[in-house]
CSV table of C-alpha atoms in Angstrom, one decimal:
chain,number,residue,atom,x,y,z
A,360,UNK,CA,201.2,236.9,261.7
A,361,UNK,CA,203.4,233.9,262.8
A,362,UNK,CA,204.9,231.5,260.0
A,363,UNK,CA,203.6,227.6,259.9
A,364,UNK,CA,205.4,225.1,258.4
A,365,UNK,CA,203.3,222.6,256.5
A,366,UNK,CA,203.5,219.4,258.4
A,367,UNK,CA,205.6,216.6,256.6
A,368,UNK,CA,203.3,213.8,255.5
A,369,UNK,CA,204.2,210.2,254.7
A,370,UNK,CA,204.9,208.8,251.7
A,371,UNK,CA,202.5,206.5,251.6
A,372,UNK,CA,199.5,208.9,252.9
A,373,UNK,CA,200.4,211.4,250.7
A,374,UNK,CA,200.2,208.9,247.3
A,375,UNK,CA,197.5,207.4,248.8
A,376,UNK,CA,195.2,210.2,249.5
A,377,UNK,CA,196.0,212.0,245.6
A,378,UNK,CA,194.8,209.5,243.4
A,379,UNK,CA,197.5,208.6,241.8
A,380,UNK,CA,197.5,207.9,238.0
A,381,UNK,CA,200.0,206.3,235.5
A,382,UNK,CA,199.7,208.6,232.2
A,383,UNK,CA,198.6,205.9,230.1
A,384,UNK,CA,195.3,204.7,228.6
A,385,UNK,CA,193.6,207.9,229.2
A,386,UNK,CA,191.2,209.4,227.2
A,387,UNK,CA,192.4,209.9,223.6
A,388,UNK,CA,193.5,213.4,222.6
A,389,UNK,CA,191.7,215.8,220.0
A,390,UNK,CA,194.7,217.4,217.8
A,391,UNK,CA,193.7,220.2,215.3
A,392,UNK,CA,196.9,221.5,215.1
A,393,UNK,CA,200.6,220.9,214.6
A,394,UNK,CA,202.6,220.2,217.9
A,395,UNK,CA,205.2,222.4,218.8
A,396,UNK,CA,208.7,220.3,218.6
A,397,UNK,CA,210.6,219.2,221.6
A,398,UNK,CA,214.1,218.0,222.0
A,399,UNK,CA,214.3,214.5,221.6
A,400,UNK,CA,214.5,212.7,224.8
A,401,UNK,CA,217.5,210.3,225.3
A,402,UNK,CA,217.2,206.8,224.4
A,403,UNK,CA,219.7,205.9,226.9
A,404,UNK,CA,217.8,207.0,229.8
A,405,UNK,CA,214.5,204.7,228.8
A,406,UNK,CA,212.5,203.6,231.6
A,407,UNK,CA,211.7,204.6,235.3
A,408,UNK,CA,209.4,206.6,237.1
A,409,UNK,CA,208.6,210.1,237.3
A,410,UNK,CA,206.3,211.1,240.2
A,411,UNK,CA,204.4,214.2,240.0
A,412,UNK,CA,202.2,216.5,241.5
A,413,UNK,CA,199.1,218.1,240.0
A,414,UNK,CA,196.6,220.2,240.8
A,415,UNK,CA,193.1,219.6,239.9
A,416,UNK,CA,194.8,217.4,236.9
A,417,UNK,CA,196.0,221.0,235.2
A,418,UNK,CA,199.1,219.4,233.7
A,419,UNK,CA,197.4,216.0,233.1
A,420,UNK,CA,194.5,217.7,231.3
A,421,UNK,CA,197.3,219.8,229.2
A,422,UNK,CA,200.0,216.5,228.2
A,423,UNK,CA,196.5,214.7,227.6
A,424,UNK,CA,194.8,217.2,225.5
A,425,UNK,CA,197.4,217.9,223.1
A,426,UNK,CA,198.8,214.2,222.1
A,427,UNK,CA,202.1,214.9,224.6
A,428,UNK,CA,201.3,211.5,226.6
A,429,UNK,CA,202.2,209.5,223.6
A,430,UNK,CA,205.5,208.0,223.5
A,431,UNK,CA,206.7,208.2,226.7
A,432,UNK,CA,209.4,206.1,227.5
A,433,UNK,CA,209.4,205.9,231.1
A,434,UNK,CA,205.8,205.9,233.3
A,435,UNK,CA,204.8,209.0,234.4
A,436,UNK,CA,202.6,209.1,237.5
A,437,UNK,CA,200.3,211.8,238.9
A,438,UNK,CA,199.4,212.8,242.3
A,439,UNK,CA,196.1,215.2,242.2
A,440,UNK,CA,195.8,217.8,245.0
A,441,UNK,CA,193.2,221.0,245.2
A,442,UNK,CA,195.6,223.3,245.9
A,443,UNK,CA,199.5,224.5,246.0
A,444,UNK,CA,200.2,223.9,249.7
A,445,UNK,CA,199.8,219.8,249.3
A,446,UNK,CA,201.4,219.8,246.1
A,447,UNK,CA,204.8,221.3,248.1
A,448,UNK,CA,203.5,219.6,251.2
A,449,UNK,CA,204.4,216.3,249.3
A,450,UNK,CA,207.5,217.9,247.4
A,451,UNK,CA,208.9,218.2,250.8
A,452,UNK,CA,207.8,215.0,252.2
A,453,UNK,CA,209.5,213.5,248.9
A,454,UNK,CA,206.2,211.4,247.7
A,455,UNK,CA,206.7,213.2,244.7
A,456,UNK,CA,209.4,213.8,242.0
A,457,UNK,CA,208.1,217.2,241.0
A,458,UNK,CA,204.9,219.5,241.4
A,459,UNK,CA,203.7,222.2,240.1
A,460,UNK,CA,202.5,225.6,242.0
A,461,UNK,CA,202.1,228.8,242.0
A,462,UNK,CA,205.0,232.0,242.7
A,463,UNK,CA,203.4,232.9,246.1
A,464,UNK,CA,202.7,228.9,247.5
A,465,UNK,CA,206.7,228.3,245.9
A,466,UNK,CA,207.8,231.8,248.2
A,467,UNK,CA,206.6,230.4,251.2
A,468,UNK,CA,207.3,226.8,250.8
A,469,UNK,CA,211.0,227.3,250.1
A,470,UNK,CA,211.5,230.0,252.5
A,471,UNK,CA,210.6,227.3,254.8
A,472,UNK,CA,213.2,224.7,253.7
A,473,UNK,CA,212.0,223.0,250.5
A,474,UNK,CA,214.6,220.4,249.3
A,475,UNK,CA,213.6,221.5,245.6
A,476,UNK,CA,214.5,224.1,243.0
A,477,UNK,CA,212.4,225.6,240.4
A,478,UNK,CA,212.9,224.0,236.8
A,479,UNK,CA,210.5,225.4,234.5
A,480,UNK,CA,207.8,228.5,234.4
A,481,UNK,CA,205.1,229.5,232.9
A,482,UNK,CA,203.5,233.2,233.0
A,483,UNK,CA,199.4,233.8,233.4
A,484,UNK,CA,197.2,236.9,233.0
A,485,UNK,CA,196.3,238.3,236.4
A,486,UNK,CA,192.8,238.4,235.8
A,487,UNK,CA,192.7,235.0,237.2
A,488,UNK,CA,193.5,235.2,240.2
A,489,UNK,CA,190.3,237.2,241.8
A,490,UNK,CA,188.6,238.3,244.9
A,491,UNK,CA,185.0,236.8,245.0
A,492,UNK,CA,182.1,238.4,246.8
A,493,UNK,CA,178.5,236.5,246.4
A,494,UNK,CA,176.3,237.6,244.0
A,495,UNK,CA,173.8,239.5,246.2
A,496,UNK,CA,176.2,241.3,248.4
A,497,UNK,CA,176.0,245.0,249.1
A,498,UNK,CA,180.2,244.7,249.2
A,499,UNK,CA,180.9,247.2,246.0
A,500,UNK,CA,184.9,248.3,246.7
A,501,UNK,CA,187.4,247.0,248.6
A,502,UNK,CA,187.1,249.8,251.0
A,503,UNK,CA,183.3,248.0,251.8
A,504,UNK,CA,185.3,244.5,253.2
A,505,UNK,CA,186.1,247.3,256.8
A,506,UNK,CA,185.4,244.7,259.6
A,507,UNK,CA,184.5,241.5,256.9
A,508,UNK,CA,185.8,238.2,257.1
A,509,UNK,CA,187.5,237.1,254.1
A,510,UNK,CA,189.3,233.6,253.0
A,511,UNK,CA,192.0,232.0,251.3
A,512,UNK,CA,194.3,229.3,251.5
A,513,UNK,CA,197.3,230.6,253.6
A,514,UNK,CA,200.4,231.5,251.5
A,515,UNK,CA,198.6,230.8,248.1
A,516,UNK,CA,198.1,233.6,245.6
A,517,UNK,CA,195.1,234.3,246.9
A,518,UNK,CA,196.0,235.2,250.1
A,519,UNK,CA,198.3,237.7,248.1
A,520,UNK,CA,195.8,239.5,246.3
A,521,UNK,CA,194.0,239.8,249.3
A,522,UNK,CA,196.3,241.9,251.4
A,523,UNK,CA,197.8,243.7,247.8
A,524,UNK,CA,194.3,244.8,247.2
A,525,UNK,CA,193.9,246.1,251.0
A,526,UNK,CA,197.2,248.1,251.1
A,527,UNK,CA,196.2,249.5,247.4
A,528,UNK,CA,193.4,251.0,248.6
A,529,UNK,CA,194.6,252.3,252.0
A,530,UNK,CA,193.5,249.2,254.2
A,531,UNK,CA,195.3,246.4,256.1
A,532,UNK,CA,194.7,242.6,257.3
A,533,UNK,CA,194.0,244.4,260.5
A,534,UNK,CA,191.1,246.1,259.4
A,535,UNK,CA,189.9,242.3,258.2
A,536,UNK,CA,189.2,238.8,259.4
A,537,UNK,CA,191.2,236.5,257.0
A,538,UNK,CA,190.2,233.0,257.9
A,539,UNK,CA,192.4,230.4,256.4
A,540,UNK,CA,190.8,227.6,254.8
A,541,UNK,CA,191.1,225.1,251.5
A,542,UNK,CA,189.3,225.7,248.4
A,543,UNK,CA,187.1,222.7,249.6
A,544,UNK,CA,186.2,224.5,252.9
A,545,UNK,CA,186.6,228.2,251.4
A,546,UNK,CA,183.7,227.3,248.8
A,547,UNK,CA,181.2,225.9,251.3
A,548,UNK,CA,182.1,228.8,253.2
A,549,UNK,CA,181.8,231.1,251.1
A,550,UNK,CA,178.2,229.9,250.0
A,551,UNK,CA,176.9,229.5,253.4
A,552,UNK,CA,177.9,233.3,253.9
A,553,UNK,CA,180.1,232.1,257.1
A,554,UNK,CA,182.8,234.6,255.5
A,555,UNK,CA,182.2,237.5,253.2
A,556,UNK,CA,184.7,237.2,250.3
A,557,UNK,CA,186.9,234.7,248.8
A,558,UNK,CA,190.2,234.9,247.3
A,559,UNK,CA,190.8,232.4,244.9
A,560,UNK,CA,191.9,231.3,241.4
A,561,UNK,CA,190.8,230.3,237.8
A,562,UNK,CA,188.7,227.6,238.1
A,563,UNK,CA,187.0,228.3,241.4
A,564,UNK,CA,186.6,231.8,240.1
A,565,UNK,CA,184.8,230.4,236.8
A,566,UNK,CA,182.8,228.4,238.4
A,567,UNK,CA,181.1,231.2,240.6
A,568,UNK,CA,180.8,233.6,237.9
A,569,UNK,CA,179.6,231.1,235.2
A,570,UNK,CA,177.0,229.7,237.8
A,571,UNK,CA,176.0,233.1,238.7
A,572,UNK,CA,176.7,232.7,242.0
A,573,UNK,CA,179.3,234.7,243.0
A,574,UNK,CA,181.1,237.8,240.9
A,575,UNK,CA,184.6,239.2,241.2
A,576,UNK,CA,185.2,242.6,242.9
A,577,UNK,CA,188.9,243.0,242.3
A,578,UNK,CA,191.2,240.7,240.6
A,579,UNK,CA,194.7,240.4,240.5
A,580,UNK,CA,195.8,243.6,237.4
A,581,UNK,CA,197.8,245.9,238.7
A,582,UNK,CA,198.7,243.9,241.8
A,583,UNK,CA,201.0,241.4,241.1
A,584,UNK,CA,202.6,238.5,239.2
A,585,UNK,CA,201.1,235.0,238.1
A,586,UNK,CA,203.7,232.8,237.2
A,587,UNK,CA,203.4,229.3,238.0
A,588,UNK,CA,206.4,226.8,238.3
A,589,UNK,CA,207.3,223.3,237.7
A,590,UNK,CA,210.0,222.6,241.2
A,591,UNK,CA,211.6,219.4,241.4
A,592,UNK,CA,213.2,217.6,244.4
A,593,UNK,CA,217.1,217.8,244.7
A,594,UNK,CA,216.9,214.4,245.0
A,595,UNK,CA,215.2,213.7,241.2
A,596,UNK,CA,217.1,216.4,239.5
A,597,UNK,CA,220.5,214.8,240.5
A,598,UNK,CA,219.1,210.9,239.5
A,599,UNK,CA,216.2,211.8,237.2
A,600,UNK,CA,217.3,214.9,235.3
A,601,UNK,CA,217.0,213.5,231.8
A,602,UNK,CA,213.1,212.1,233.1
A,603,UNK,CA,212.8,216.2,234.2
A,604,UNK,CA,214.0,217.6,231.2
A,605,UNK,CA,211.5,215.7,228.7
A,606,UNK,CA,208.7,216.5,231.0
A,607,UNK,CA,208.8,220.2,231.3
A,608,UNK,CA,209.7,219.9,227.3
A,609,UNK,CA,206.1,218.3,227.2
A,610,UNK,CA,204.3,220.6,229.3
A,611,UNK,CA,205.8,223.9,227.4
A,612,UNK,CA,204.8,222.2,224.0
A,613,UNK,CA,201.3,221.2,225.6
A,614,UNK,CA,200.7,224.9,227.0
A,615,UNK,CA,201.6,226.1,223.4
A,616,UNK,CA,198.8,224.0,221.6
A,617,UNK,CA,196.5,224.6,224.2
A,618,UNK,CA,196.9,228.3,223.5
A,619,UNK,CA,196.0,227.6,220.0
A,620,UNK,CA,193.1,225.3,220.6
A,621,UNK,CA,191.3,226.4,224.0
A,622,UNK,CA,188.3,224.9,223.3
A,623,UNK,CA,189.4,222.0,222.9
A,624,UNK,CA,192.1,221.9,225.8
A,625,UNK,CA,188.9,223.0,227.7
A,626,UNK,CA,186.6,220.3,226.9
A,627,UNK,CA,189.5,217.8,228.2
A,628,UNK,CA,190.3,219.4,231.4
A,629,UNK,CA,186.4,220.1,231.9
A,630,UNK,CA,185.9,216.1,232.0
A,631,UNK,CA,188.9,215.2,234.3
A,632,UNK,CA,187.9,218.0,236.8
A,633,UNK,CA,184.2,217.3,236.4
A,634,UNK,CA,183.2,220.8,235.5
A,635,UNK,CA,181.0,221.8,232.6
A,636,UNK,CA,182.5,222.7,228.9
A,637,UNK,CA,181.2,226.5,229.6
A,638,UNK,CA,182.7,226.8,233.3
A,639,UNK,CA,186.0,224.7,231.5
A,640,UNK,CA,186.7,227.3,229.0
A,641,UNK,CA,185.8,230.6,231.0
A,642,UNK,CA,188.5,229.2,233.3
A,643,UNK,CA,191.0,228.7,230.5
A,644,UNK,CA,190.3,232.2,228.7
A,645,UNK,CA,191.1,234.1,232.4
A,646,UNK,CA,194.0,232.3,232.8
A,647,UNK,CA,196.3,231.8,229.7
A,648,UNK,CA,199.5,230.3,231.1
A,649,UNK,CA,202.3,230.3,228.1
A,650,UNK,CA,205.7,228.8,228.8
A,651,UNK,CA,209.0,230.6,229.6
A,652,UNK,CA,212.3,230.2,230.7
A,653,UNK,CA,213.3,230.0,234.2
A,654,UNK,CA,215.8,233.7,233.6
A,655,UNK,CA,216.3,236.8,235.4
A,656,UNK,CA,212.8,238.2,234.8
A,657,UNK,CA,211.1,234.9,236.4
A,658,UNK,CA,213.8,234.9,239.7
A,659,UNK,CA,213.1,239.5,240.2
A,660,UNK,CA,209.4,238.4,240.4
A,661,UNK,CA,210.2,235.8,242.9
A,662,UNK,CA,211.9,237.6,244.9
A,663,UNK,CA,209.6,240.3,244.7
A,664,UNK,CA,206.7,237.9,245.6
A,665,UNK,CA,209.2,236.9,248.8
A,666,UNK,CA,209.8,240.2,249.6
A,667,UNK,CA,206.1,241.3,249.8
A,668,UNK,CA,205.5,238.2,252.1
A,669,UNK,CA,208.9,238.9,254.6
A,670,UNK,CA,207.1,242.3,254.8
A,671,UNK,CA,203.7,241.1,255.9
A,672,UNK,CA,205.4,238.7,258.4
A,673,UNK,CA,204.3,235.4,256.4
A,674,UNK,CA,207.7,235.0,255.6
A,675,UNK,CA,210.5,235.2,258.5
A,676,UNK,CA,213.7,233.8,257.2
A,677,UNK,CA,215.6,236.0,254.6
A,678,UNK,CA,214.9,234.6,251.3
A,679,UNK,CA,217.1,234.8,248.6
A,680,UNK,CA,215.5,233.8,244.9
A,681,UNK,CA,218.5,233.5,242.8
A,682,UNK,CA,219.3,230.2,245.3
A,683,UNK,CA,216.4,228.2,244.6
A,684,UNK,CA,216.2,228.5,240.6
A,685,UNK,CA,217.6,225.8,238.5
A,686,UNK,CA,218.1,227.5,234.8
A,687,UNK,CA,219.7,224.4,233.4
A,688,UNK,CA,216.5,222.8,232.1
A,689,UNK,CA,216.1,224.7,229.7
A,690,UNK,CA,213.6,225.0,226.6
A,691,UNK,CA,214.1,225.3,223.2
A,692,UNK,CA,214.9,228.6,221.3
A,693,UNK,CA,212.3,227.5,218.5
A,694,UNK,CA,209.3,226.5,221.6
A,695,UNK,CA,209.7,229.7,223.5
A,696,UNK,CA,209.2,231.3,220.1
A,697,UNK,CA,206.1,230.2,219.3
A,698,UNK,CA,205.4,230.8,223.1
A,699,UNK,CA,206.2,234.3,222.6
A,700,UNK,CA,204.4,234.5,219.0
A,701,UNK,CA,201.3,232.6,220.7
A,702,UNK,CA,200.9,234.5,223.8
């Protein structure tokens, strides 16, 4: 395989094109339980603009959800995006602040030359990230995908699992046709039948199984590690760092109560993503995400994840980990906790 760097987009298209949202007047949250505590953000530092990137409003949903959107003193905009690759695409064009993506998108991306550094993570259970076959299909093991086209979004966690669960079970992406699309495309394709499996994550895998459509022949147990990171531009963490330290303070204490109240997280996410309650909460029990601290545990599995890539040929400059984690926005001792206690 030969390595692509994501094309740098425009400022303006990139804003443009993600729907971008000021975090206010949304819809009101449901609270049934007590909000884990965050430091208190400076009053000194009142006002200005924090840009960031979403995807498919996850961490809107969340800060929405669980009453963390109240009392903000500075605006808080989001840009919406379907996948990882955009949400880095427009970290590196510097459209946004800060974005949130997966391990395997943040591998690739920074490899590459991202101007950013990882400031907050978050851990997930496996089983969300799976590899889809339609409903009907006479594909029963991995071994059965010989000669099949399968897709996933190139560099994403998906396309991970995909050649993990090949070399696990004595295959490689030689013996495959991996065809590199979007979720958007991936999905169409994948109903049409143009390719034969998809590998994909949380809420596109709810959405197949819940609807019946599709079911999931191996998912990501056993075969490798889904932590998720908030990275922020070099720029923002040198003017904005106080802005970036009381959002990923939100987002832990919003990933806590959501833990505690999935339903209802669900129901919120479920009407910003236009999903049903059912297909909402399926997502959210597979996937789990609980806040933790950007330490030596979350930078080994990065560089593990970099590693696996440099060895498939995705990845072609040496990539060191330790250099592109910031640990200095850190979370409280009391949050990660409950984290812990809640998880």
């Amino acid at each position: 395989m030969t390595n692509h760097r994501p094309s740098i987009l425009s400022r303006r298209r990139l804003l443009s094109g993600a729907g971008t949202a000021a975090a206010t007047g949304l819809l009101a949250p449901v609270l049934a339980a007590p909000l884990p505590s965050r430091p208190a953000f400076a009053a000194t530092a009142a006002g200005g603009t924090l840009k960031v990137g979403d995807q498919r409003a996850t961490i809107r949903s969340l800060l929405e959800a669980s009453g963390q959107l109240k009392d903000i003193p500075y605006t808080l905009e989001f840009a919406d995006f379907p996948a990882a690759a955009p949400v880095l695409e427009a970290l590196n064009a510097g459209a946004i602040d800060a974005g949130f993506a997966g391990d395997a998108a943040h591998a690739f991306a920074l490899s590459n030359g991202l101007p950013a550094k990882i400031i907050a993570a978050a851990r997930s259970d496996p089983r969300c990230i799976g590899l889809l076959v339609r409903k009907d299909s006479p594909i029963r093991t991995v071994a059965d995908l010989k000669g099949r086209t399968i897709t996933a979004v190139r560099g994403s966690i998906g396309h991970y699992l995909v050649v993990a669960a090949l070399k696990a079970n004595g295959l490689s992406v030689n013996d495959v046709t991996l065809a590199f699309l979007q979720p958007t495309e991936a999905k169409s394709a994948f109903s049409n039948g143009t390719v034969d499996a998809w590998a994909i994550w949380t809420l596109y895998v709810a959405q197949e199984v819940v609807a019946g459509t599709g079911r999931v022949l191996v998912d990501g147990r056993g075969l490798l590690n889904n932590n998720a990171f908030i990275s922020a531009t070099d720029v923002a963490i040198a003017q904005k760092r106080t802005l970036l330290q009381d959002y990923v303070a939100r987002v832990a204490a919003a990933r806590i109560w959501a833990l505690g109240n999935a339903e209802q997280y669900a129901r919120i996410w479920g009407d910003l993503v236009k999903v049903t309650p059912d297909v909402a909460v399926a997502a959210y029990t597979l996937e789990r995400f609980r806040p933790v601290a950007v330490d030596d545990g979350i930078v080994a599995d990065l560089q593990t994840t970099a590693d696996f890539y440099t060895g498939i040929g995705v990845i072609q400059k040496p990539f060191t980990a330790v250099a592109h984690a910031d640990r200095s926005f850190s979370l409280d001792a009391g949050l990660l906790a409950e984290s812990a206690r809640a998880g």
